[in-house]
Coordinates of C-alpha atoms in Angstrom, one line a residue:
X257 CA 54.4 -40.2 -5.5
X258 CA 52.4 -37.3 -3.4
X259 CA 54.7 -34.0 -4.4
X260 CA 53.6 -34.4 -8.1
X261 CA 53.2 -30.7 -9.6
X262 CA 51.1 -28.9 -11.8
X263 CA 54.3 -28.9 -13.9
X264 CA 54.6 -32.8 -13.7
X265 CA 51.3 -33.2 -15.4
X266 CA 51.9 -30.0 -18.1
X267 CA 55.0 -31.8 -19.4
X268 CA 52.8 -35.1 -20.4
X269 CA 50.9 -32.7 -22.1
X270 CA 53.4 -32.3 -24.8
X271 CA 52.7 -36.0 -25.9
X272 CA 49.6 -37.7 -27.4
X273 CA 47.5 -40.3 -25.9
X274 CA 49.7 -43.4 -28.0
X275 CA 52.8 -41.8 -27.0
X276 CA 51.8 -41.6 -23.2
X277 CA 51.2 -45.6 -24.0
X278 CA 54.4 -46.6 -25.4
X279 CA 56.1 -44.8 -22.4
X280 CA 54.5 -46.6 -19.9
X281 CA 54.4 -49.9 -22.1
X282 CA 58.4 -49.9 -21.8
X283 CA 58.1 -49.1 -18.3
X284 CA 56.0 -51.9 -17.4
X285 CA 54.7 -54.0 -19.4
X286 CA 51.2 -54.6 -17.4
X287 CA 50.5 -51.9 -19.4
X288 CA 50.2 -53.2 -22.9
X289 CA 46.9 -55.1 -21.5
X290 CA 45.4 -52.6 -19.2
X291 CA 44.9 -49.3 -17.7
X292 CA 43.4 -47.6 -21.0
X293 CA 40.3 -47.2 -23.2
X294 CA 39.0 -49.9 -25.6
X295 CA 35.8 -49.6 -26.9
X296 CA 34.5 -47.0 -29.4
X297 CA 34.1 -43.4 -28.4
X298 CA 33.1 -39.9 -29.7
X299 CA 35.5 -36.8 -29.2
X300 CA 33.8 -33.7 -28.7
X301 CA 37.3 -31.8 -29.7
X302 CA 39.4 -33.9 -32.2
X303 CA 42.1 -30.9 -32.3
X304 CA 42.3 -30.0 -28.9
X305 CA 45.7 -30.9 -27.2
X306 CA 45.7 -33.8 -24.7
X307 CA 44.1 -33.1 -21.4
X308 CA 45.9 -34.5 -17.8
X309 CA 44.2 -34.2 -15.3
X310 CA 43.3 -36.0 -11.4
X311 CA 40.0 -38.5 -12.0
X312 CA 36.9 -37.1 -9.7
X313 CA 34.1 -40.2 -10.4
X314 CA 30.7 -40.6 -10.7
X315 CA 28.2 -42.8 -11.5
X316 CA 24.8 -41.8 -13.5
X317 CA 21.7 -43.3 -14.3
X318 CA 18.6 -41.6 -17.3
X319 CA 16.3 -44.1 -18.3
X320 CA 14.0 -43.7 -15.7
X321 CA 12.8 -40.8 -12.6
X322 CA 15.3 -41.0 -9.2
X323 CA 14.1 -43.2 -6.8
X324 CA 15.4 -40.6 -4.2
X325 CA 13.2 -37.6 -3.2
X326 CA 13.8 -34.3 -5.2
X327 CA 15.4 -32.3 -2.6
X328 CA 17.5 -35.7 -1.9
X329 CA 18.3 -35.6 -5.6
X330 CA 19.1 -32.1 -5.7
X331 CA 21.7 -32.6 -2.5
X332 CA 23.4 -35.3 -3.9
X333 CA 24.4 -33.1 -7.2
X334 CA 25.2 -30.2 -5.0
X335 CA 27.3 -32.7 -3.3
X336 CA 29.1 -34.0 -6.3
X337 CA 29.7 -30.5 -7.9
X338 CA 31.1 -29.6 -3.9
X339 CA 33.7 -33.3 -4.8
X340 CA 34.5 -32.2 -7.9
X341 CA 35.5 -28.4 -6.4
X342 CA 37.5 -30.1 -3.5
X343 CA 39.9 -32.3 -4.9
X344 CA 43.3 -30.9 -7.0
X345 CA 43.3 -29.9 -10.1
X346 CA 43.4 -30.0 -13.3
X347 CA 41.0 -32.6 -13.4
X348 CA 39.4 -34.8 -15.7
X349 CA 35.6 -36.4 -15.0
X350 CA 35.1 -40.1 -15.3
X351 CA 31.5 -41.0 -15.4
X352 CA 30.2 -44.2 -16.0
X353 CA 26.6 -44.6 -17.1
X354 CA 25.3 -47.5 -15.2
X355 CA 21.8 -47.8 -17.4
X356 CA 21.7 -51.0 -19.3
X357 CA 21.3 -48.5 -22.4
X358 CA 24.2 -46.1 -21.5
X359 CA 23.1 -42.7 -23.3
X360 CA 19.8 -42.4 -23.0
X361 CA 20.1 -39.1 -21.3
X362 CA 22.6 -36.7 -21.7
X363 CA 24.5 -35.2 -18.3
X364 CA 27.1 -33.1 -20.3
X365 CA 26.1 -29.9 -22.4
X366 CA 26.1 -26.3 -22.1
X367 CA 25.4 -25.7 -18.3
X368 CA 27.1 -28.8 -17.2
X369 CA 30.5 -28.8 -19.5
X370 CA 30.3 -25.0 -18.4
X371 CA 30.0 -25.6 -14.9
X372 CA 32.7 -28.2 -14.8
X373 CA 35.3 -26.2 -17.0
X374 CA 34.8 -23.5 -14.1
X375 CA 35.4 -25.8 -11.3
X376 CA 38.9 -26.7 -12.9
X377 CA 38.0 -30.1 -15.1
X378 CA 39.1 -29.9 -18.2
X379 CA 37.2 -32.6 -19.5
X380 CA 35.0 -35.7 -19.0
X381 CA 35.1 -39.5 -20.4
X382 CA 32.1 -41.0 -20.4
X383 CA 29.9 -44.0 -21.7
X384 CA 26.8 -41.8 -21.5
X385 CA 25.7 -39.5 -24.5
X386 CA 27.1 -35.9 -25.0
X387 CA 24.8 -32.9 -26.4
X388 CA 25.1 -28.8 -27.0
X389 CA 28.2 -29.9 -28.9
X390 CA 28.5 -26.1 -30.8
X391 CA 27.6 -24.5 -27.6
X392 CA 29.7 -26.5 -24.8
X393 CA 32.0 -24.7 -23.2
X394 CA 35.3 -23.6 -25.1
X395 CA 38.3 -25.9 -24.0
X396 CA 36.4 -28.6 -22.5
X397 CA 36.8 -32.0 -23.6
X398 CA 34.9 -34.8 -23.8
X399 CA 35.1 -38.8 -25.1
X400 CA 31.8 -39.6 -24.8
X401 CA 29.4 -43.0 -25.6
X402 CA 27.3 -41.0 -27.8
X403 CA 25.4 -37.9 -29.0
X404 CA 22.2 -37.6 -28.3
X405 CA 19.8 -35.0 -28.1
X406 CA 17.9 -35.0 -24.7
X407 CA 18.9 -35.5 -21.0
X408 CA 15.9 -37.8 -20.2
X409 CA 15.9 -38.6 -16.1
X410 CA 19.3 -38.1 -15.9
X411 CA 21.1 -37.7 -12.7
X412 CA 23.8 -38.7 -10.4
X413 CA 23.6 -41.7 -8.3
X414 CA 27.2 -41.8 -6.6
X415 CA 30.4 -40.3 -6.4
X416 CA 34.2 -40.9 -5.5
X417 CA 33.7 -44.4 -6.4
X418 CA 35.7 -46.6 -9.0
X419 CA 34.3 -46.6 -12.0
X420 CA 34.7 -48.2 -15.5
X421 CA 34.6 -46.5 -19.1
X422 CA 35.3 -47.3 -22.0
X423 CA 36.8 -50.7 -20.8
X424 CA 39.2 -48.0 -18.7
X425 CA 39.0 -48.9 -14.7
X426 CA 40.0 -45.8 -12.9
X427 CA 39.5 -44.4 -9.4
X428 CA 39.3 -41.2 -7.4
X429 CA 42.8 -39.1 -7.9
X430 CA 43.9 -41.3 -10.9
X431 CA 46.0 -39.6 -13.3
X432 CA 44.2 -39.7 -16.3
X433 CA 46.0 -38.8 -20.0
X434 CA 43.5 -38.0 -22.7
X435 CA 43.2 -37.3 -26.4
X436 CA 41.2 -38.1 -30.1
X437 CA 43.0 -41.7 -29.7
X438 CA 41.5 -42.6 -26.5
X439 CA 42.7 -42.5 -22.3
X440 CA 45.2 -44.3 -19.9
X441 CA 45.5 -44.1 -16.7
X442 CA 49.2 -43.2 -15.5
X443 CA 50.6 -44.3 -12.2
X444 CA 51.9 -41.8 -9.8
X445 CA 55.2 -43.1 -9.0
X446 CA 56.0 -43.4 -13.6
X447 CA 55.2 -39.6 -14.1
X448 CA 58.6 -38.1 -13.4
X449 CA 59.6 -40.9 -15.5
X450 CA 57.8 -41.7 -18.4
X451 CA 59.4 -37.7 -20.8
X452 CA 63.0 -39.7 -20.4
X453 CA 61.7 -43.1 -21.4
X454 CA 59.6 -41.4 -24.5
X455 CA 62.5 -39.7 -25.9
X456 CA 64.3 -41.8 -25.8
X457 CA 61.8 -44.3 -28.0
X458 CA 61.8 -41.5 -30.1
X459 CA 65.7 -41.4 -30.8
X460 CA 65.4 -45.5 -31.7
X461 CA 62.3 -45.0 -33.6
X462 CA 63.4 -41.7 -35.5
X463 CA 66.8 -43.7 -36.6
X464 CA 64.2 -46.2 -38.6
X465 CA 62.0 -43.6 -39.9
X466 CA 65.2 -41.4 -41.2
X467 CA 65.9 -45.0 -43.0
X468 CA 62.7 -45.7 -44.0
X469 CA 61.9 -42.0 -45.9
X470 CA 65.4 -42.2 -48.2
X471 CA 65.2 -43.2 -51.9
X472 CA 65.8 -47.1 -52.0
X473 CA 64.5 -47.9 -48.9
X474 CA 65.2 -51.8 -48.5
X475 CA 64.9 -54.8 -45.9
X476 CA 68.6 -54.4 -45.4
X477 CA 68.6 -50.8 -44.8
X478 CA 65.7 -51.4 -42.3
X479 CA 68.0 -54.0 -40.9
X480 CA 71.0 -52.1 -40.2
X481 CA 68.5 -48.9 -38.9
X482 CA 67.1 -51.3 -36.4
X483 CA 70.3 -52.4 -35.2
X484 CA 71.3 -49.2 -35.2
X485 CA 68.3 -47.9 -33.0
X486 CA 68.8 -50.7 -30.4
X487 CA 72.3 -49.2 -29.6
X488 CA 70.8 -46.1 -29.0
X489 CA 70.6 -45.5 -24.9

């Protein structure tokens, strides 16, 4: 699906991360296995509403100096920040850290997580390490490898390529739903699709849960509040 709005993405909003999941779980079930984070992560922002936002890519090394010259260096960031400006928005950054000790160096802090929030990201996943945590900028997100406190040699190497984080494959224009519990990425063609399908998990599962919070709560009233949330359609 190409005529996706800003609306479309706003509305997934409303959901967490796990809800997102169980919506496209239900709506196909290739889902239960893939398409979202697995490995441990720290959130910059463990209050902050879910982000949604179009994936712009990049890969990063910090452990040791470019191998490029510096005004090569410099022309490739200008180039990323110039991909990052171009494509729609909101989006979200995926970076993967392609040193065999991701987080040595940190690419996201104050000027960076600054920079980005004013080219239209509202956030970044990442295996690298985070820093300026107090002092990154307000409403920017981040699931990050690590915190750490210096940003080494660290610099980009590509961009616009697919990239995995967090055991999460995603590539350039992905849409990418994102909270404290984690990221998916959510097909196009399921977005439209997917506030239907989660209320109406909600009706089944708030028949159980009305079942399950009444004084003597038993395995036959859970019985017959199953039964009665499969009927629900």
């Amino acid at each position: 699906m190409t005529d996706l709005t800003a609306d479309d993405l706003a509305k997934l909003a409303e959901w967490d991360t796990p809800t997102i999941c169980n919506g496209l779980e239900a709506l196909d079930s290739a889902w239960r296995l893939t398409g979202y984070t697995t490995t441990a992560f720290t959130c910059l922002r463990p209050n902050a509403k879910p982000m949604v936002g179009y994936a712009r890519t990049a890969t990063i090394r910090a452990s040791s100096k470019p191998a490029l010259p510096p005004d090569e260096v410099l022309a490739l960031r200008q180039s990323y920040y110039a991909y990052v400006d171009a494509g729609p928005k909101p989006s979200v950054v995926v970076i993967q850290d392609l040193d065999s000790q991701p987080g040595r160096g940190a690419f996201w802090g104050e000027v960076n997580t600054t920079i980005h929030y004013g080219l239209g990201s509202l956030g970044v996943i990442t295996n690298g390490s985070i820093r300026d945590l107090s002092d990154s900028a307000p409403g920017f997100q981040a699931l990050a490898g690590q915190v750490g406190p210096s940003h080494a040699w660290v610099h980009i190497t590509s961009h616009g390529t697919p990239v995995e984080v967090h055991g999460m494959s995603v590539q350039d224009g992905d849409i990418i739903h994102a909270d404290v519990h984690g990221a998916v990425v959510v097909p196009a063609h399921l977005v439209r699709e997917l506030p239907a399908t989660i209320e109406l998990i909600a009706r089944r599962e708030a028949e159980i849960l009305a079942a399950a919070r009444k004084p003597g709560f038993d395995f036959a009233a859970l019985k017959a509040a199953m039964a009665g949330a499969a009927e629900i359609h």
